[in-house]
Short mmCIF file of N, CA, C and O in Angstrom, two decimals:
data_model
loop_
_atom_site.label_atom_id
_atom_site.label_comp_id
_atom_site.label_asym_id
_atom_site.label_seq_id
_atom_site.Cartn_x
_atom_site.Cartn_y
_atom_site.Cartn_z
N MET A 1 -12.33 31.81 -26.64
CA MET A 1 -11.93 30.44 -26.84
C MET A 1 -11.41 30.22 -28.26
O MET A 1 -10.54 29.42 -28.49
N SER A 2 -11.96 30.94 -29.25
CA SER A 2 -11.53 30.74 -30.63
C SER A 2 -10.15 31.30 -30.89
O SER A 2 -9.52 30.96 -31.87
N ASN A 3 -9.63 32.17 -30.00
CA ASN A 3 -8.32 32.74 -30.18
C ASN A 3 -7.22 31.88 -29.57
O ASN A 3 -6.05 32.19 -29.70
N GLN A 4 -7.58 30.81 -28.89
CA GLN A 4 -6.59 29.95 -28.27
C GLN A 4 -5.97 29.04 -29.32
O GLN A 4 -6.66 28.25 -29.96
N PRO A 5 -4.65 29.10 -29.51
CA PRO A 5 -4.02 28.26 -30.52
C PRO A 5 -3.95 26.80 -30.13
O PRO A 5 -3.82 25.94 -30.98
N ASP A 6 -4.05 26.49 -28.82
CA ASP A 6 -3.92 25.11 -28.39
C ASP A 6 -5.27 24.39 -28.32
O ASP A 6 -5.34 23.28 -27.81
N SER A 7 -6.33 25.00 -28.83
CA SER A 7 -7.63 24.33 -28.87
C SER A 7 -7.53 23.16 -29.83
O SER A 7 -7.04 23.29 -30.93
N ASN A 8 -7.99 22.01 -29.38
CA ASN A 8 -7.98 20.87 -30.29
C ASN A 8 -9.36 20.25 -30.34
O ASN A 8 -10.27 20.63 -29.62
N LEU A 9 -9.49 19.30 -31.21
CA LEU A 9 -10.79 18.72 -31.50
C LEU A 9 -11.38 18.02 -30.28
O LEU A 9 -12.57 18.15 -30.01
N THR A 10 -10.58 17.29 -29.54
CA THR A 10 -11.12 16.56 -28.39
C THR A 10 -11.61 17.49 -27.29
O THR A 10 -12.55 17.15 -26.58
N MET A 11 -10.98 18.64 -27.15
CA MET A 11 -11.45 19.60 -26.14
C MET A 11 -12.78 20.23 -26.56
O MET A 11 -13.61 20.54 -25.71
N LEU A 12 -12.96 20.45 -27.85
CA LEU A 12 -14.16 21.14 -28.32
C LEU A 12 -15.36 20.21 -28.50
O LEU A 12 -16.50 20.64 -28.42
N VAL A 13 -15.10 18.94 -28.78
CA VAL A 13 -16.19 17.96 -28.94
C VAL A 13 -16.24 17.15 -27.66
O VAL A 13 -15.73 16.04 -27.58
N ASP A 14 -16.88 17.71 -26.65
CA ASP A 14 -16.85 17.10 -25.33
C ASP A 14 -18.17 16.50 -24.87
O ASP A 14 -18.24 15.93 -23.79
N THR A 15 -19.21 16.59 -25.69
CA THR A 15 -20.50 16.00 -25.31
C THR A 15 -20.97 15.07 -26.42
O THR A 15 -20.55 15.19 -27.57
N PRO A 16 -21.85 14.13 -26.09
CA PRO A 16 -22.34 13.20 -27.12
C PRO A 16 -23.06 13.92 -28.27
O PRO A 16 -22.92 13.52 -29.43
N ILE A 17 -23.81 14.98 -27.97
CA ILE A 17 -24.52 15.69 -29.04
C ILE A 17 -23.54 16.37 -29.99
O ILE A 17 -23.77 16.43 -31.19
N LYS A 18 -22.43 16.87 -29.46
CA LYS A 18 -21.42 17.49 -30.32
C LYS A 18 -20.71 16.44 -31.17
O LYS A 18 -20.32 16.72 -32.30
N LYS A 19 -20.56 15.25 -30.64
CA LYS A 19 -19.96 14.16 -31.43
C LYS A 19 -20.87 13.79 -32.60
O LYS A 19 -20.41 13.61 -33.73
N VAL A 20 -22.16 13.71 -32.34
CA VAL A 20 -23.13 13.42 -33.41
C VAL A 20 -23.14 14.56 -34.42
O VAL A 20 -23.18 14.33 -35.63
N ALA A 21 -23.08 15.80 -33.94
CA ALA A 21 -23.08 16.96 -34.83
C ALA A 21 -21.82 16.98 -35.69
O ALA A 21 -21.87 17.37 -36.86
N LEU A 22 -20.68 16.57 -35.14
CA LEU A 22 -19.44 16.52 -35.91
C LEU A 22 -19.55 15.50 -37.03
O LEU A 22 -19.17 15.77 -38.17
N VAL A 23 -20.09 14.33 -36.72
CA VAL A 23 -20.29 13.30 -37.76
C VAL A 23 -21.25 13.82 -38.82
O VAL A 23 -21.01 13.66 -40.03
N ALA A 24 -22.32 14.47 -38.41
CA ALA A 24 -23.29 15.03 -39.37
C ALA A 24 -22.63 16.11 -40.22
O ALA A 24 -22.87 16.19 -41.43
N PHE A 25 -21.77 16.94 -39.63
CA PHE A 25 -21.07 17.99 -40.36
C PHE A 25 -20.19 17.39 -41.45
O PHE A 25 -20.20 17.85 -42.60
N ILE A 26 -19.45 16.36 -41.11
CA ILE A 26 -18.55 15.73 -42.08
C ILE A 26 -19.36 15.04 -43.18
O ILE A 26 -19.06 15.20 -44.37
N ILE A 27 -20.37 14.30 -42.81
CA ILE A 27 -21.17 13.57 -43.80
C ILE A 27 -21.91 14.53 -44.73
O ILE A 27 -21.99 14.30 -45.94
N THR A 28 -22.45 15.62 -44.19
CA THR A 28 -23.19 16.54 -45.06
C THR A 28 -22.26 17.33 -45.97
O THR A 28 -22.68 17.74 -47.05
N ASN A 29 -21.01 17.55 -45.57
CA ASN A 29 -20.07 18.18 -46.49
C ASN A 29 -19.77 17.26 -47.67
O ASN A 29 -19.65 17.71 -48.80
N ILE A 30 -19.67 15.97 -47.42
CA ILE A 30 -19.51 15.00 -48.50
C ILE A 30 -20.81 14.93 -49.30
O ILE A 30 -20.80 14.83 -50.53
N GLY A 31 -21.93 15.00 -48.60
CA GLY A 31 -23.24 14.89 -49.23
C GLY A 31 -23.58 16.03 -50.18
O GLY A 31 -24.46 15.88 -51.03
N MET A 32 -22.89 17.17 -50.07
CA MET A 32 -23.14 18.27 -51.00
C MET A 32 -22.95 17.82 -52.45
O MET A 32 -23.61 18.32 -53.35
N PHE A 33 -22.02 16.91 -52.64
CA PHE A 33 -21.76 16.41 -53.99
C PHE A 33 -22.39 15.04 -54.21
O PHE A 33 -22.87 14.74 -55.30
N ALA A 34 -22.40 14.21 -53.19
CA ALA A 34 -22.86 12.84 -53.32
C ALA A 34 -24.38 12.73 -53.44
O ALA A 34 -24.89 11.90 -54.20
N VAL A 35 -25.11 13.55 -52.70
CA VAL A 35 -26.58 13.44 -52.71
C VAL A 35 -27.16 13.78 -54.09
O VAL A 35 -27.91 12.98 -54.65
N PRO A 36 -26.81 14.93 -54.70
CA PRO A 36 -27.36 15.20 -56.03
C PRO A 36 -26.92 14.17 -57.08
O PRO A 36 -27.73 13.74 -57.90
N ALA A 37 -25.66 13.75 -57.02
CA ALA A 37 -25.18 12.76 -57.99
C ALA A 37 -25.89 11.42 -57.81
O ALA A 37 -26.33 10.79 -58.78
N GLY A 38 -26.01 10.99 -56.57
CA GLY A 38 -26.67 9.72 -56.29
C GLY A 38 -28.14 9.71 -56.65
O GLY A 38 -28.64 8.77 -57.25
N LEU A 39 -28.84 10.79 -56.28
CA LEU A 39 -30.27 10.86 -56.61
C LEU A 39 -30.49 11.02 -58.11
O LEU A 39 -31.46 10.50 -58.66
N GLY A 40 -29.59 11.74 -58.78
CA GLY A 40 -29.69 11.86 -60.24
C GLY A 40 -29.49 10.52 -60.92
O GLY A 40 -30.22 10.16 -61.85
N ALA A 41 -28.53 9.74 -60.44
CA ALA A 41 -28.31 8.40 -61.00
C ALA A 41 -29.49 7.48 -60.70
O ALA A 41 -29.89 6.69 -61.55
N LEU A 42 -30.05 7.61 -59.51
CA LEU A 42 -31.21 6.80 -59.16
C LEU A 42 -32.40 7.14 -60.06
O LEU A 42 -33.09 6.25 -60.55
N GLY A 43 -32.60 8.44 -60.29
CA GLY A 43 -33.69 8.85 -61.17
C GLY A 43 -33.51 8.34 -62.59
O GLY A 43 -34.49 7.91 -63.23
N ALA A 44 -32.29 8.36 -63.07
CA ALA A 44 -32.03 7.85 -64.42
C ALA A 44 -32.25 6.35 -64.49
O ALA A 44 -32.81 5.84 -65.47
N SER A 45 -31.82 5.63 -63.47
CA SER A 45 -31.97 4.17 -63.49
C SER A 45 -33.42 3.73 -63.32
O SER A 45 -33.80 2.66 -63.77
N MET A 46 -34.24 4.58 -62.68
CA MET A 46 -35.65 4.22 -62.48
C MET A 46 -36.56 4.85 -63.52
O MET A 46 -37.78 4.80 -63.39
N SER A 47 -35.97 5.47 -64.54
CA SER A 47 -36.71 6.07 -65.65
C SER A 47 -37.68 7.16 -65.20
O SER A 47 -38.80 7.26 -65.71
N TRP A 48 -37.26 7.96 -64.24
CA TRP A 48 -38.08 9.08 -63.83
C TRP A 48 -37.96 10.18 -64.87
O TRP A 48 -36.97 10.28 -65.58
N SER A 49 -38.97 11.01 -64.96
CA SER A 49 -38.89 12.16 -65.86
C SER A 49 -37.87 13.15 -65.31
O SER A 49 -37.49 13.10 -64.14
N ALA A 50 -37.45 14.07 -66.17
CA ALA A 50 -36.46 15.07 -65.74
C ALA A 50 -37.02 15.92 -64.60
O ALA A 50 -36.29 16.26 -63.66
N GLU A 51 -38.30 16.27 -64.67
CA GLU A 51 -38.91 17.09 -63.63
C GLU A 51 -38.92 16.37 -62.28
O GLU A 51 -38.63 16.97 -61.24
N GLN A 52 -39.25 15.08 -62.30
CA GLN A 52 -39.26 14.31 -61.06
C GLN A 52 -37.85 14.21 -60.47
O GLN A 52 -37.66 14.38 -59.27
N THR A 53 -36.89 13.94 -61.34
CA THR A 53 -35.50 13.81 -60.87
C THR A 53 -35.00 15.11 -60.28
O THR A 53 -34.39 15.12 -59.19
N VAL A 54 -35.25 16.22 -60.95
CA VAL A 54 -34.80 17.52 -60.45
C VAL A 54 -35.49 17.85 -59.13
O VAL A 54 -34.85 18.38 -58.21
N SER A 55 -36.75 17.52 -59.01
CA SER A 55 -37.47 17.78 -57.75
C SER A 55 -36.89 16.98 -56.60
O SER A 55 -36.64 17.52 -55.52
N ILE A 56 -36.65 15.71 -56.83
CA ILE A 56 -36.09 14.85 -55.78
C ILE A 56 -34.68 15.30 -55.41
O ILE A 56 -34.32 15.35 -54.24
N VAL A 57 -33.87 15.64 -56.43
CA VAL A 57 -32.50 16.11 -56.17
C VAL A 57 -32.55 17.42 -55.36
O VAL A 57 -31.78 17.60 -54.41
N GLY A 58 -33.44 18.32 -55.71
CA GLY A 58 -33.56 19.58 -54.97
C GLY A 58 -33.97 19.37 -53.53
O GLY A 58 -33.43 20.00 -52.61
N ILE A 59 -34.92 18.48 -53.31
CA ILE A 59 -35.36 18.17 -51.95
C ILE A 59 -34.22 17.53 -51.15
O ILE A 59 -33.96 17.90 -50.00
N GLY A 60 -33.52 16.59 -51.77
CA GLY A 60 -32.39 15.94 -51.10
C GLY A 60 -31.30 16.92 -50.74
O GLY A 60 -30.73 16.89 -49.64
N PHE A 61 -30.99 17.85 -51.66
CA PHE A 61 -29.97 18.86 -51.40
C PHE A 61 -30.40 19.80 -50.27
O PHE A 61 -29.60 20.15 -49.40
N ALA A 62 -31.68 20.19 -50.27
CA ALA A 62 -32.18 21.08 -49.22
C ALA A 62 -32.12 20.42 -47.85
O ALA A 62 -31.71 21.04 -46.86
N ILE A 63 -32.49 19.14 -47.78
CA ILE A 63 -32.42 18.41 -46.51
C ILE A 63 -30.97 18.33 -46.04
O ILE A 63 -30.67 18.52 -44.85
N ASN A 64 -30.07 18.07 -46.97
CA ASN A 64 -28.64 18.01 -46.64
C ASN A 64 -28.16 19.33 -46.06
O ASN A 64 -27.44 19.36 -45.06
N GLU A 65 -28.57 20.44 -46.65
CA GLU A 65 -28.15 21.76 -46.17
C GLU A 65 -28.74 22.08 -44.80
O GLU A 65 -28.06 22.68 -43.96
N VAL A 66 -29.98 21.70 -44.56
CA VAL A 66 -30.60 21.94 -43.25
C VAL A 66 -29.83 21.19 -42.17
O VAL A 66 -29.55 21.74 -41.09
N ILE A 67 -29.47 19.94 -42.45
CA ILE A 67 -28.70 19.16 -41.47
C ILE A 67 -27.32 19.79 -41.26
O ILE A 67 -26.82 19.87 -40.14
N LEU A 68 -26.69 20.27 -42.35
CA LEU A 68 -25.38 20.92 -42.25
C LEU A 68 -25.46 22.15 -41.35
O LEU A 68 -24.65 22.31 -40.43
N PHE A 69 -26.43 23.03 -41.59
CA PHE A 69 -26.54 24.25 -40.79
C PHE A 69 -26.93 23.94 -39.35
O PHE A 69 -26.50 24.63 -38.42
N GLY A 70 -27.72 22.90 -39.14
CA GLY A 70 -28.04 22.48 -37.77
C GLY A 70 -26.81 22.00 -37.03
O GLY A 70 -26.60 22.34 -35.86
N SER A 71 -25.97 21.24 -37.72
CA SER A 71 -24.74 20.76 -37.06
C SER A 71 -23.78 21.91 -36.78
O SER A 71 -23.11 21.93 -35.75
N ILE A 72 -23.73 22.89 -37.68
CA ILE A 72 -22.89 24.07 -37.44
C ILE A 72 -23.39 24.83 -36.21
O ILE A 72 -22.59 25.29 -35.39
N ALA A 73 -24.70 24.95 -36.07
CA ALA A 73 -25.26 25.65 -34.91
C ALA A 73 -24.92 24.94 -33.61
O ALA A 73 -24.63 25.57 -32.60
N ILE A 74 -24.93 23.62 -33.63
CA ILE A 74 -24.61 22.86 -32.43
C ILE A 74 -23.12 22.91 -32.12
O ILE A 74 -22.71 23.06 -30.97
N LEU A 75 -22.28 22.80 -33.15
CA LEU A 75 -20.84 22.76 -32.94
C LEU A 75 -20.28 24.10 -32.48
O LEU A 75 -19.35 24.15 -31.69
N GLY A 76 -20.80 25.18 -33.02
CA GLY A 76 -20.32 26.50 -32.63
C GLY A 76 -19.16 26.98 -33.48
O GLY A 76 -18.52 26.21 -34.19
N LYS A 77 -18.91 28.27 -33.39
CA LYS A 77 -17.91 28.92 -34.23
C LYS A 77 -16.48 28.42 -33.99
O LYS A 77 -15.74 28.22 -34.96
N PRO A 78 -16.04 28.19 -32.76
CA PRO A 78 -14.65 27.75 -32.57
C PRO A 78 -14.34 26.42 -33.25
O PRO A 78 -13.30 26.26 -33.87
N LEU A 79 -15.28 25.47 -33.16
CA LEU A 79 -15.03 24.17 -33.75
C LEU A 79 -15.08 24.22 -35.27
O LEU A 79 -14.25 23.60 -35.94
N VAL A 80 -16.02 24.96 -35.82
CA VAL A 80 -16.10 25.07 -37.27
C VAL A 80 -14.84 25.76 -37.81
O VAL A 80 -14.28 25.35 -38.83
N GLY A 81 -14.35 26.78 -37.12
CA GLY A 81 -13.11 27.44 -37.52
C GLY A 81 -11.92 26.48 -37.47
O GLY A 81 -11.07 26.49 -38.36
N LEU A 82 -11.86 25.64 -36.44
CA LEU A 82 -10.79 24.67 -36.32
C LEU A 82 -10.84 23.66 -37.46
O LEU A 82 -9.81 23.33 -38.06
N LEU A 83 -12.04 23.18 -37.78
CA LEU A 83 -12.18 22.23 -38.89
C LEU A 83 -11.78 22.85 -40.22
O LEU A 83 -11.12 22.21 -41.04
N LYS A 84 -12.16 24.11 -40.45
CA LYS A 84 -11.78 24.78 -41.68
C LYS A 84 -10.26 24.91 -41.80
O LYS A 84 -9.70 24.68 -42.87
N ARG A 85 -9.61 25.26 -40.69
CA ARG A 85 -8.14 25.38 -40.71
C ARG A 85 -7.49 24.04 -41.01
O ARG A 85 -6.54 23.95 -41.79
N LYS A 86 -8.01 22.96 -40.42
CA LYS A 86 -7.45 21.64 -40.66
C LYS A 86 -7.64 21.21 -42.12
O LYS A 86 -6.74 20.65 -42.73
N ILE A 87 -8.80 21.50 -42.69
CA ILE A 87 -9.06 21.14 -44.08
C ILE A 87 -8.17 21.94 -45.01
O ILE A 87 -7.60 21.40 -45.96
N LYS A 88 -8.02 23.24 -44.75
CA LYS A 88 -7.14 24.07 -45.58
C LYS A 88 -5.69 23.58 -45.50
O LYS A 88 -5.00 23.52 -46.52
N THR A 89 -5.24 23.21 -44.32
CA THR A 89 -3.88 22.70 -44.16
C THR A 89 -3.71 21.39 -44.93
O THR A 89 -2.69 21.18 -45.57
N LEU A 90 -4.72 20.56 -44.90
CA LEU A 90 -4.68 19.29 -45.62
C LEU A 90 -4.53 19.52 -47.11
O LEU A 90 -3.71 18.89 -47.78
N PHE A 91 -5.32 20.45 -47.66
CA PHE A 91 -5.26 20.70 -49.10
C PHE A 91 -3.97 21.41 -49.49
O PHE A 91 -3.43 21.17 -50.56
N LYS A 92 -3.48 22.30 -48.64
CA LYS A 92 -2.22 22.98 -48.96
C LYS A 92 -1.06 22.00 -48.98
O LYS A 92 -0.20 22.07 -49.83
N SER A 93 -1.05 21.04 -48.04
CA SER A 93 0.04 20.07 -48.01
C SER A 93 -0.05 19.11 -49.20
O SER A 93 0.96 18.69 -49.73
N SER A 94 -1.26 18.78 -49.65
CA SER A 94 -1.39 17.89 -50.81
C SER A 94 -0.98 18.60 -52.09
O SER A 94 -0.45 17.99 -53.00
N LYS A 95 -1.19 19.93 -52.18
CA LYS A 95 -0.73 20.69 -53.34
C LYS A 95 0.79 20.75 -53.38
O LYS A 95 1.39 20.66 -54.43
N ARG A 96 1.41 20.91 -52.23
CA ARG A 96 2.88 20.94 -52.17
C ARG A 96 3.47 19.61 -52.58
O ARG A 96 4.49 19.54 -53.24
N ASN A 97 2.83 18.52 -52.17
CA ASN A 97 3.33 17.19 -52.50
C ASN A 97 3.17 16.87 -53.98
O ASN A 97 3.93 16.08 -54.52
N SER A 98 2.18 17.45 -54.63
CA SER A 98 1.94 17.15 -56.05
C SER A 98 2.88 17.92 -56.98
O SER A 98 3.02 17.58 -58.13
N LYS A 99 3.53 18.99 -56.49
CA LYS A 99 4.43 19.78 -57.33
C LYS A 99 5.76 19.11 -57.53
O LYS A 99 6.28 18.34 -56.93
#
């Protein structure tokens, strides 16, 4: 199935659980950067010690990664490969437009 060039997102995300996993996959990819930054800012605004802030940020990052790997397991290799290709195409086209 992963070798089929006409595979598209709607064909691969055909069940409600895969739709939820796709949303989780996208959110956790954003969360790789947003969760540590947000928790670090929260720790600074609440006057937490550096140790407390680092602990909370580490826990938040670990939870984010567990959800990411869980969504990858549910989505499967063909869908993750398709998403990677789409993201690479998006970034390549934006680089061409900026030149």
